[in-house]
Amino acid sequence: MQQDRADEGEATVEPERFNQARAAQSMAVLEDYVEMIGDLISEFGEARITDIAQRMGVTHPTATKAVSRLKREGLAVSRPYRGVFLTEAGAELAERVRMRHRTLVDFLVAVGVPAETAELDAEGMEHHVSDATLRAFETYLERARASDGPDFQD
Amino acid sequence: MQQDRADEGEATVEPERFNQARAAQSMAVLEDYVEMIGDLISEFGEARITDIAQRMGVTHPTATKAVSRLKREGLAVSRPYRGVFLTEAGAELAERVRMRHRTLVDFLVAVGVPAETAELDAEGMEHHVSDATLRAFETYLERARASDGPDFQD
DNA sequence: CCGCAAATGAAGCCTTGGCAACATTTCTGT
DNA sequence: ACAGAAATGTTGCCAAGGCTTCATTTGCGG
Ligand SMILES: [Mn+2]
Ligand SMILES: [Mn+2]
Ligand SMILES: [Mn+2]
Ligand SMILES: [Mn+2]
């Protein structure tokens, strides 16, 4: 054999964190679309491809393709030339994603990130925040609110 | 024309945050590889495709393709059947990425995220942490270290 | 110095997420 | 009622990041 270099240190388990990040990334688009579709349904009663595309900042064929994937994964339903709707699973995911997004933004602001920046960064970060980390953020927020006490605006 | 729905609220600027997230994502792979290659060069004096692939948790053709992109973007250099090295730009990026990674993990742990989890989540989150947010994290850490004062273990 | 395993390269396939261009359907306004 | 614009669908292109399979080169050990 040639070189070895393999079993040097903890290099054996290391790759796992990249796999985790890749897995999270593969969910990111689904999560963003499902949340957005939920928003549109709340506002207008349905989510049209055009509106989805506009809000996501993509062209309509791109939005169509994403919706196809959502349907394939059982998160959305739609019929030709009609609006897009969420399945129960889709609605649940949307709700979880929305809460996580909100918690993350609140948390970032609480630790001193400018609101504008927090919103921008959160859009990408959120998809990599695990449940354990989210709980830590929530705990932090509760404590901060408790100690900042009186002068806290809902 | 048909429906309008366009100029309802802030929907016009909203897509920008998704574009930002997509831009960050397109850098993510470069950043991870460049950091990893830097590590390997520190340890062994060169970064071999096999070692890169193993640590990233991918097959060697995937690593080769990534290195091709790094070369194309002026971040790395290599000759056939020889190791991969970083350009000046590559080394600088690696250093920034390494610091950001470290700061993020430290910060997460400081706010109560379990170390193991922090490491996993950071691998994905890091690529979406802007300079402004990173500064906020650093400031937070400095203050935390100052108040936790004496009993702080290097 | 030479054989053979390891490392690297090369080709080709797949999926995803972008895009533009063109076809078809809906629906609004007159 | 119907013309024309808007919305949607369809097709085909591209790049990135995975993979498997096979070819080639390297370099160690004997
Ligand atoms: Mn997002
Ligand atoms: Mn979001
Ligand atoms: Mn990373
Ligand atoms: Mn990293």
CSV table of C-alpha atoms (C1' of nucleotides) and ligand atoms in Angstrom, one decimal:
chain,number,residue,atom,x,y,z
A,1,MET,CA,0.0,0.0,0.0
A,2,GLN,CA,0.9,3.7,-0.3
A,3,GLN,CA,0.6,6.2,2.4
A,4,ASP,CA,-1.6,5.7,5.5
A,5,ARG,CA,-2.5,8.9,7.2
A,6,ALA,CA,-5.9,7.4,7.9
A,7,ASP,CA,-6.2,6.6,11.5
A,8,GLU,CA,-4.4,9.6,12.8
A,9,GLY,CA,-7.0,11.2,15.1
A,10,GLU,CA,-10.7,11.7,15.1
A,11,ALA,CA,-10.8,12.0,11.4
A,12,THR,CA,-13.0,8.9,11.2
A,13,VAL,CA,-16.1,10.5,12.7
A,14,GLU,CA,-15.4,14.0,11.4
A,15,PRO,CA,-17.1,13.5,8.0
A,16,GLU,CA,-20.4,13.0,9.8
A,17,ARG,CA,-20.9,16.7,10.4
A,18,PHE,CA,-20.6,17.4,6.7
A,19,ASN,CA,-23.2,14.8,5.9
A,20,GLN,CA,-25.4,16.4,8.5
A,21,ALA,CA,-25.0,19.8,6.9
A,22,ARG,CA,-25.7,18.4,3.5
A,23,ALA,CA,-28.8,16.7,4.7
A,24,ALA,CA,-30.0,20.0,6.3
A,25,GLN,CA,-29.3,21.8,3.1
A,26,SER,CA,-31.4,19.4,1.0
A,27,MET,CA,-34.4,20.3,3.2
A,28,ALA,CA,-33.8,24.1,3.0
A,29,VAL,CA,-35.6,24.8,-0.2
A,30,LEU,CA,-38.6,22.7,0.8
A,31,GLU,CA,-38.8,24.5,4.1
A,32,ASP,CA,-38.7,27.9,2.5
A,33,TYR,CA,-41.3,27.2,-0.1
A,34,VAL,CA,-43.6,25.5,2.4
A,35,GLU,CA,-43.4,28.5,4.7
A,36,MET,CA,-44.0,30.9,1.9
A,37,ILE,CA,-46.9,29.0,0.6
A,38,GLY,CA,-48.4,29.0,4.1
A,39,ASP,CA,-48.0,32.8,4.2
A,40,LEU,CA,-49.7,33.2,0.9
A,41,ILE,CA,-52.6,31.0,1.8
A,42,SER,CA,-53.1,33.0,5.0
A,43,GLU,CA,-53.1,36.2,3.1
A,44,PHE,CA,-55.1,35.2,0.0
A,45,GLY,CA,-56.6,31.8,0.6
A,46,GLU,CA,-54.4,30.2,-2.0
A,47,ALA,CA,-50.8,30.3,-3.2
A,48,ARG,CA,-50.4,31.0,-6.9
A,49,ILE,CA,-47.2,30.0,-8.8
A,50,THR,CA,-46.6,33.6,-9.8
A,51,ASP,CA,-46.8,34.9,-6.3
A,52,ILE,CA,-44.6,32.1,-5.0
A,53,ALA,CA,-42.0,32.8,-7.7
A,54,GLN,CA,-42.1,36.6,-7.0
A,55,ARG,CA,-41.6,36.2,-3.3
A,56,MET,CA,-38.9,33.6,-3.6
A,57,GLY,CA,-37.1,35.8,-6.2
A,58,VAL,CA,-37.1,33.1,-8.9
A,59,THR,CA,-38.8,32.7,-12.3
A,60,HIS,CA,-42.0,30.8,-12.5
A,61,PRO,CA,-40.6,27.6,-14.0
A,62,THR,CA,-38.3,27.4,-11.0
A,63,ALA,CA,-41.2,27.8,-8.7
A,64,THR,CA,-43.2,25.2,-10.6
A,65,LYS,CA,-40.3,22.7,-10.3
A,66,ALA,CA,-40.1,23.3,-6.6
A,67,VAL,CA,-43.8,22.8,-6.2
A,68,SER,CA,-43.5,19.5,-8.1
A,69,ARG,CA,-41.0,18.3,-5.6
A,70,LEU,CA,-43.2,19.4,-2.7
A,71,LYS,CA,-46.0,17.4,-4.2
A,72,ARG,CA,-43.8,14.4,-4.7
A,73,GLU,CA,-42.7,14.6,-1.1
A,74,GLY,CA,-46.3,14.8,0.1
A,75,LEU,CA,-46.1,18.4,1.4
A,76,ALA,CA,-48.4,20.1,-1.1
A,77,VAL,CA,-51.2,19.5,-3.6
A,78,SER,CA,-52.4,21.3,-6.7
A,79,ARG,CA,-54.2,20.8,-10.0
A,80,PRO,CA,-53.3,22.3,-13.3
A,81,TYR,CA,-53.9,26.1,-13.5
A,82,ARG,CA,-55.1,26.2,-10.0
A,83,GLY,CA,-53.4,27.4,-6.8
A,84,VAL,CA,-51.1,25.4,-4.6
A,85,PHE,CA,-52.2,24.1,-1.2
A,86,LEU,CA,-50.5,22.4,1.7
A,87,THR,CA,-51.2,18.9,2.9
A,88,GLU,CA,-51.4,18.3,6.6
A,89,ALA,CA,-47.7,17.4,6.7
A,90,GLY,CA,-46.9,20.5,4.7
A,91,ALA,CA,-48.8,22.7,7.1
A,92,GLU,CA,-47.2,21.2,10.1
A,93,LEU,CA,-43.7,21.6,8.6
A,94,ALA,CA,-44.6,25.2,7.7
A,95,GLU,CA,-45.6,25.9,11.2
A,96,ARG,CA,-42.4,24.4,12.7
A,97,VAL,CA,-40.3,26.3,10.2
A,98,ARG,CA,-42.1,29.6,10.9
A,99,MET,CA,-41.6,29.3,14.7
A,100,ARG,CA,-37.9,28.3,14.2
A,101,HIS,CA,-37.4,31.3,12.0
A,102,ARG,CA,-39.0,33.7,14.5
A,103,THR,CA,-37.1,32.3,17.4
A,104,LEU,CA,-33.8,32.5,15.6
A,105,VAL,CA,-34.4,36.2,14.6
A,106,ASP,CA,-35.5,37.1,18.1
A,107,PHE,CA,-32.5,35.4,19.5
A,108,LEU,CA,-30.1,37.1,17.2
A,109,VAL,CA,-31.5,40.5,18.0
A,110,ALA,CA,-31.4,39.7,21.7
A,111,VAL,CA,-27.6,39.1,21.5
A,112,GLY,CA,-27.0,42.3,19.7
A,113,VAL,CA,-27.4,41.6,15.9
A,114,PRO,CA,-29.1,44.5,14.1
A,115,ALA,CA,-32.6,43.6,13.1
A,116,GLU,CA,-32.1,44.0,9.4
A,117,THR,CA,-29.0,41.8,9.5
A,118,ALA,CA,-30.7,39.2,11.7
A,119,GLU,CA,-33.5,38.8,9.2
A,120,LEU,CA,-31.0,38.3,6.3
A,121,ASP,CA,-28.7,35.9,8.1
A,122,ALA,CA,-31.6,33.9,9.6
A,123,GLU,CA,-33.0,33.0,6.2
A,124,GLY,CA,-29.9,30.8,5.6
A,125,MET,CA,-29.0,29.8,9.2
A,126,GLU,CA,-32.4,28.6,10.2
A,127,HIS,CA,-32.1,25.4,8.2
A,128,HIS,CA,-29.1,24.2,10.2
A,129,VAL,CA,-30.5,25.0,13.7
A,130,SER,CA,-31.2,21.6,15.4
A,131,ASP,CA,-33.9,21.1,17.9
A,132,ALA,CA,-31.4,21.1,20.7
A,133,THR,CA,-30.0,24.4,19.6
A,134,LEU,CA,-33.4,25.9,19.2
A,135,ARG,CA,-34.3,24.9,22.8
A,136,ALA,CA,-31.1,26.6,24.0
A,137,PHE,CA,-32.1,29.7,22.1
A,138,GLU,CA,-35.6,29.6,23.7
A,139,THR,CA,-34.2,29.2,27.1
A,140,TYR,CA,-31.9,32.1,26.6
A,141,LEU,CA,-34.7,34.3,25.4
A,142,GLU,CA,-36.9,33.4,28.4
A,143,ARG,CA,-34.1,34.2,30.8
A,144,ALA,CA,-33.3,37.5,29.0
A,145,ARG,CA,-37.0,38.5,29.1
A,146,ALA,CA,-37.2,37.6,32.8
A,147,SER,CA,-34.2,39.6,33.8
A,148,ASP,CA,-34.9,42.6,31.5
A,149,GLY,CA,-38.3,42.3,33.2
A,150,PRO,CA,-40.6,45.3,33.5
A,151,ASP,CA,-39.6,47.3,30.4
A,152,PHE,CA,-40.1,44.5,28.0
A,153,GLN,CA,-42.5,45.2,25.1
A,154,ASP,CA,-44.5,42.1,24.4
B,1,MET,CA,-54.5,42.2,-16.7
B,2,GLN,CA,-55.5,39.5,-14.3
B,3,GLN,CA,-55.0,39.6,-10.5
B,4,ASP,CA,-52.7,42.1,-8.9
B,5,ARG,CA,-51.6,41.2,-5.4
B,6,ALA,CA,-48.2,42.6,-6.2
B,7,ASP,CA,-47.8,45.8,-4.3
B,8,GLU,CA,-49.5,44.7,-1.1
B,9,GLY,CA,-46.7,45.2,1.4
B,10,GLU,CA,-43.0,44.8,1.5
B,11,ALA,CA,-43.1,41.9,-0.9
B,12,THR,CA,-40.9,43.8,-3.3
B,13,VAL,CA,-37.7,43.7,-1.2
B,14,GLU,CA,-38.5,40.4,0.4
B,15,PRO,CA,-37.0,38.2,-2.2
B,16,GLU,CA,-33.6,39.8,-1.5
B,17,ARG,CA,-33.1,37.7,1.6
B,18,PHE,CA,-33.5,34.5,-0.4
B,19,ASN,CA,-31.0,35.7,-2.9
B,20,GLN,CA,-28.6,36.4,-0.1
B,21,ALA,CA,-29.1,33.0,1.3
B,22,ARG,CA,-28.5,31.4,-2.1
B,23,ALA,CA,-25.4,33.4,-2.6
B,24,ALA,CA,-24.0,32.3,0.7
B,25,GLN,CA,-24.9,28.7,-0.1
B,26,SER,CA,-23.0,28.8,-3.3
B,27,MET,CA,-19.8,29.7,-1.3
B,28,ALA,CA,-20.4,27.0,1.3
B,29,VAL,CA,-18.7,24.1,-0.4
B,30,LEU,CA,-15.7,26.3,-1.4
B,31,GLU,CA,-15.3,27.4,2.2
B,32,ASP,CA,-15.4,24.0,3.6
B,33,TYR,CA,-12.9,22.6,1.2
B,34,VAL,CA,-10.5,25.4,1.5
B,35,GLU,CA,-10.6,25.1,5.3
B,36,MET,CA,-10.1,21.4,5.1
B,37,ILE,CA,-7.2,21.7,2.7
B,38,GLY,CA,-5.6,24.2,5.0
B,39,ASP,CA,-5.9,21.7,7.9
B,40,LEU,CA,-4.3,18.9,5.9
B,41,ILE,CA,-1.5,21.1,4.7
B,42,SER,CA,-0.8,22.1,8.3
B,43,GLU,CA,-0.8,18.5,9.4
B,44,PHE,CA,1.0,16.8,6.4
B,45,GLY,CA,2.5,19.6,4.3
B,46,GLU,CA,0.2,18.8,1.5
B,47,ALA,CA,-3.5,17.9,0.8
B,48,ARG,CA,-4.1,14.7,-1.1
B,49,ILE,CA,-7.3,14.1,-2.9
B,50,THR,CA,-7.9,10.9,-1.0
B,51,ASP,CA,-7.5,12.6,2.4
B,52,ILE,CA,-9.7,15.5,1.3
B,53,ALA,CA,-12.4,13.1,0.1
B,54,GLN,CA,-12.3,11.0,3.3
B,55,ARG,CA,-12.6,14.0,5.6
B,56,MET,CA,-15.4,15.6,3.6
B,57,GLY,CA,-17.2,12.3,3.6
B,58,VAL,CA,-17.4,12.1,-0.2
B,59,THR,CA,-15.9,9.9,-2.9
B,60,HIS,CA,-12.7,10.9,-4.6
B,61,PRO,CA,-14.2,12.0,-7.9
B,62,THR,CA,-16.4,14.4,-6.0
B,63,ALA,CA,-13.4,15.8,-4.2
B,64,THR,CA,-11.6,16.1,-7.5
B,65,LYS,CA,-14.4,18.1,-9.0
B,66,ALA,CA,-14.5,20.4,-6.0
B,67,VAL,CA,-10.8,21.0,-6.3
B,68,SER,CA,-11.3,21.9,-10.0
B,69,ARG,CA,-13.7,24.5,-9.0
B,70,LEU,CA,-11.3,25.8,-6.3
B,71,LYS,CA,-8.6,26.1,-9.0
B,72,ARG,CA,-11.0,27.8,-11.4
B,73,GLU,CA,-11.9,30.3,-8.7
B,74,GLY,CA,-8.2,31.0,-8.0
B,75,LEU,CA,-8.3,29.5,-4.5
B,76,ALA,CA,-6.1,26.4,-5.0
B,77,VAL,CA,-3.4,25.0,-7.3
B,78,SER,CA,-2.3,21.5,-8.1
B,79,ARG,CA,-0.6,19.4,-10.8
B,80,PRO,CA,-1.7,16.0,-12.0
B,81,TYR,CA,-1.0,13.2,-9.4
B,82,ARG,CA,0.4,15.7,-6.9
B,83,GLY,CA,-1.1,17.2,-3.8
B,84,VAL,CA,-3.4,20.3,-3.7
B,85,PHE,CA,-2.2,23.6,-2.3
B,86,LEU,CA,-3.8,26.9,-1.5
B,87,THR,CA,-3.2,30.2,-3.3
B,88,GLU,CA,-2.7,33.3,-1.2
B,89,ALA,CA,-6.4,34.1,-1.7
B,90,GLY,CA,-7.3,30.5,-0.7
B,91,ALA,CA,-5.2,30.6,2.4
B,92,GLU,CA,-6.8,33.9,3.4
B,93,LEU,CA,-10.3,32.6,2.9
B,94,ALA,CA,-9.4,29.5,4.9
B,95,GLU,CA,-8.2,31.6,7.8
B,96,ARG,CA,-11.3,33.7,7.8
B,97,VAL,CA,-13.5,30.6,7.6
B,98,ARG,CA,-11.6,28.9,10.4
B,99,MET,CA,-12.0,31.9,12.7
B,100,ARG,CA,-15.7,32.3,11.9
B,101,HIS,CA,-16.2,28.6,12.6
B,102,ARG,CA,-14.5,28.8,15.9
B,103,THR,CA,-16.3,32.0,17.0
B,104,LEU,CA,-19.6,30.5,16.1
B,105,VAL,CA,-19.0,27.3,18.0
B,106,ASP,CA,-17.7,29.2,21.1
B,107,PHE,CA,-20.7,31.5,20.9
B,108,LEU,CA,-23.2,28.6,20.7
B,109,VAL,CA,-21.6,26.9,23.6
B,110,ALA,CA,-21.6,30.1,25.6
B,111,VAL,CA,-25.4,30.5,25.2
B,112,GLY,CA,-26.0,27.0,26.3
B,113,VAL,CA,-25.8,24.7,23.3
B,114,PRO,CA,-24.2,21.3,24.0
B,115,ALA,CA,-20.7,21.2,22.6
B,116,GLU,CA,-21.4,18.2,20.4
B,117,THR,CA,-24.5,19.8,18.9
B,118,ALA,CA,-22.7,23.2,18.5
B,119,GLU,CA,-20.1,21.5,16.3
B,120,LEU,CA,-22.7,19.8,14.1
B,121,ASP,CA,-24.9,22.8,13.7
B,122,ALA,CA,-22.1,25.2,13.1
B,123,GLU,CA,-20.9,23.4,10.1
B,124,GLY,CA,-24.0,24.5,8.2
B,125,MET,CA,-24.8,27.7,10.0
B,126,GLU,CA,-21.4,29.3,9.6
B,127,HIS,CA,-21.8,30.0,5.9
B,128,HIS,CA,-24.7,32.3,6.6
B,129,VAL,CA,-23.2,34.3,9.4
B,130,SER,CA,-22.4,37.8,8.1
B,131,ASP,CA,-19.6,40.0,9.3
B,132,ALA,CA,-22.0,42.1,11.3
B,133,THR,CA,-23.4,39.1,13.1
B,134,LEU,CA,-20.0,37.7,13.7
B,135,ARG,CA,-19.0,40.9,15.4
B,136,ALA,CA,-22.1,40.7,17.6
B,137,PHE,CA,-21.0,37.2,18.6
B,138,GLU,CA,-17.5,38.4,19.4
B,139,THR,CA,-18.8,41.2,21.5
B,140,TYR,CA,-21.1,38.9,23.3
B,141,LEU,CA,-18.2,36.5,24.0
B,142,GLU,CA,-16.0,39.3,25.3
B,143,ARG,CA,-18.6,40.5,27.7
B,144,ALA,CA,-19.4,37.0,28.9
B,145,ARG,CA,-15.8,36.3,29.5
B,146,ALA,CA,-15.4,39.6,31.3
B,147,SER,CA,-18.3,39.0,33.7
B,148,ASP,CA,-17.6,35.3,34.2
B,149,GLY,CA,-14.2,36.7,35.0
B,150,PRO,CA,-11.9,34.7,37.3
B,151,ASP,CA,-13.1,31.2,36.7
B,152,PHE,CA,-12.6,31.3,33.0
B,153,GLN,CA,-10.5,28.4,31.6
B,154,ASP,CA,-8.4,29.6,28.7
C,1,DC,C1',14.0,-3.3,-10.2
C,2,DC,C1',9.6,-4.8,-10.4
C,3,DG,C1',4.9,-6.2,-9.1
C,4,DC,C1',0.9,-4.7,-7.1
C,5,DA,C1',-2.0,-1.9,-4.2
C,6,DA,C1',-3.1,2.7,-3.6
C,7,DA,C1',-3.9,7.1,-5.5
C,8,DT,C1',-5.4,9.8,-9.1
C,9,DG,C1',-7.7,10.8,-13.4
C,10,DA,C1',-11.6,10.5,-16.7
C,11,DA,C1',-16.1,9.4,-18.4
C,12,DG,C1',-20.8,9.1,-17.8
C,13,DC,C1',-24.9,9.1,-15.0
C,14,DC,C1',-28.4,11.3,-11.7
C,15,DT,C1',-30.8,15.1,-9.1
C,16,DT,C1',-31.5,19.7,-7.9
C,17,DG,C1',-32.2,24.4,-8.8
C,18,DG,C1',-31.4,28.1,-11.7
C,19,DC,C1',-32.6,30.2,-16.5
C,20,DA,C1',-35.0,31.6,-21.3
C,21,DA,C1',-38.2,30.6,-24.9
C,22,DC,C1',-42.4,29.1,-26.4
C,23,DA,C1',-47.3,27.0,-26.0
C,24,DT,C1',-51.5,26.9,-23.7
C,25,DT,C1',-55.2,28.2,-20.6
C,26,DT,C1',-57.6,31.6,-17.7
C,27,DC,C1',-59.9,35.5,-16.8
C,28,DT,C1',-60.7,40.5,-17.0
C,29,DG,C1',-62.5,44.5,-19.1
C,30,DT,C1',-64.9,46.4,-22.4
D,1,DA,C1',-68.9,37.6,-26.2
D,2,DC,C1',-64.4,38.1,-27.0
D,3,DA,C1',-59.7,40.1,-27.5
D,4,DG,C1',-55.6,40.4,-25.2
D,5,DA,C1',-53.0,40.2,-21.1
D,6,DA,C1',-51.7,37.4,-17.3
D,7,DA,C1',-50.9,33.1,-15.4
D,8,DT,C1',-49.5,28.6,-16.0
D,9,DG,C1',-47.4,24.7,-18.3
D,10,DT,C1',-43.6,22.6,-21.1
D,11,DT,C1',-39.3,22.1,-23.1
D,12,DG,C1',-34.6,22.4,-23.2
D,13,DC,C1',-30.4,24.4,-21.5
D,14,DC,C1',-26.7,25.1,-17.8
D,15,DA,C1',-23.8,24.4,-13.5
D,16,DA,C1',-23.0,22.1,-9.2
D,17,DG,C1',-22.4,18.3,-6.4
D,18,DG,C1',-23.3,13.7,-5.7
D,19,DC,C1',-22.3,8.7,-7.4
D,20,DT,C1',-20.1,4.3,-10.0
D,21,DT,C1',-17.0,2.3,-13.1
D,22,DC,C1',-12.9,1.9,-15.5
D,23,DA,C1',-8.1,3.5,-16.9
D,24,DT,C1',-3.7,5.2,-15.7
D,25,DT,C1',0.0,6.6,-12.8
D,26,DT,C1',2.6,6.4,-8.5
D,27,DG,C1',5.5,4.6,-5.3
D,28,DC,C1',6.4,0.8,-1.6
D,29,DG,C1',8.1,-3.5,-0.3
D,30,DG,C1',10.4,-7.3,-1.2
E,1,MN,MN,-34.7,30.0,4.8
E,2,MN,MN,-37.5,31.4,6.8
E,3,MN,MN,-19.2,24.3,6.9
E,4,MN,MN,-16.4,24.8,9.2
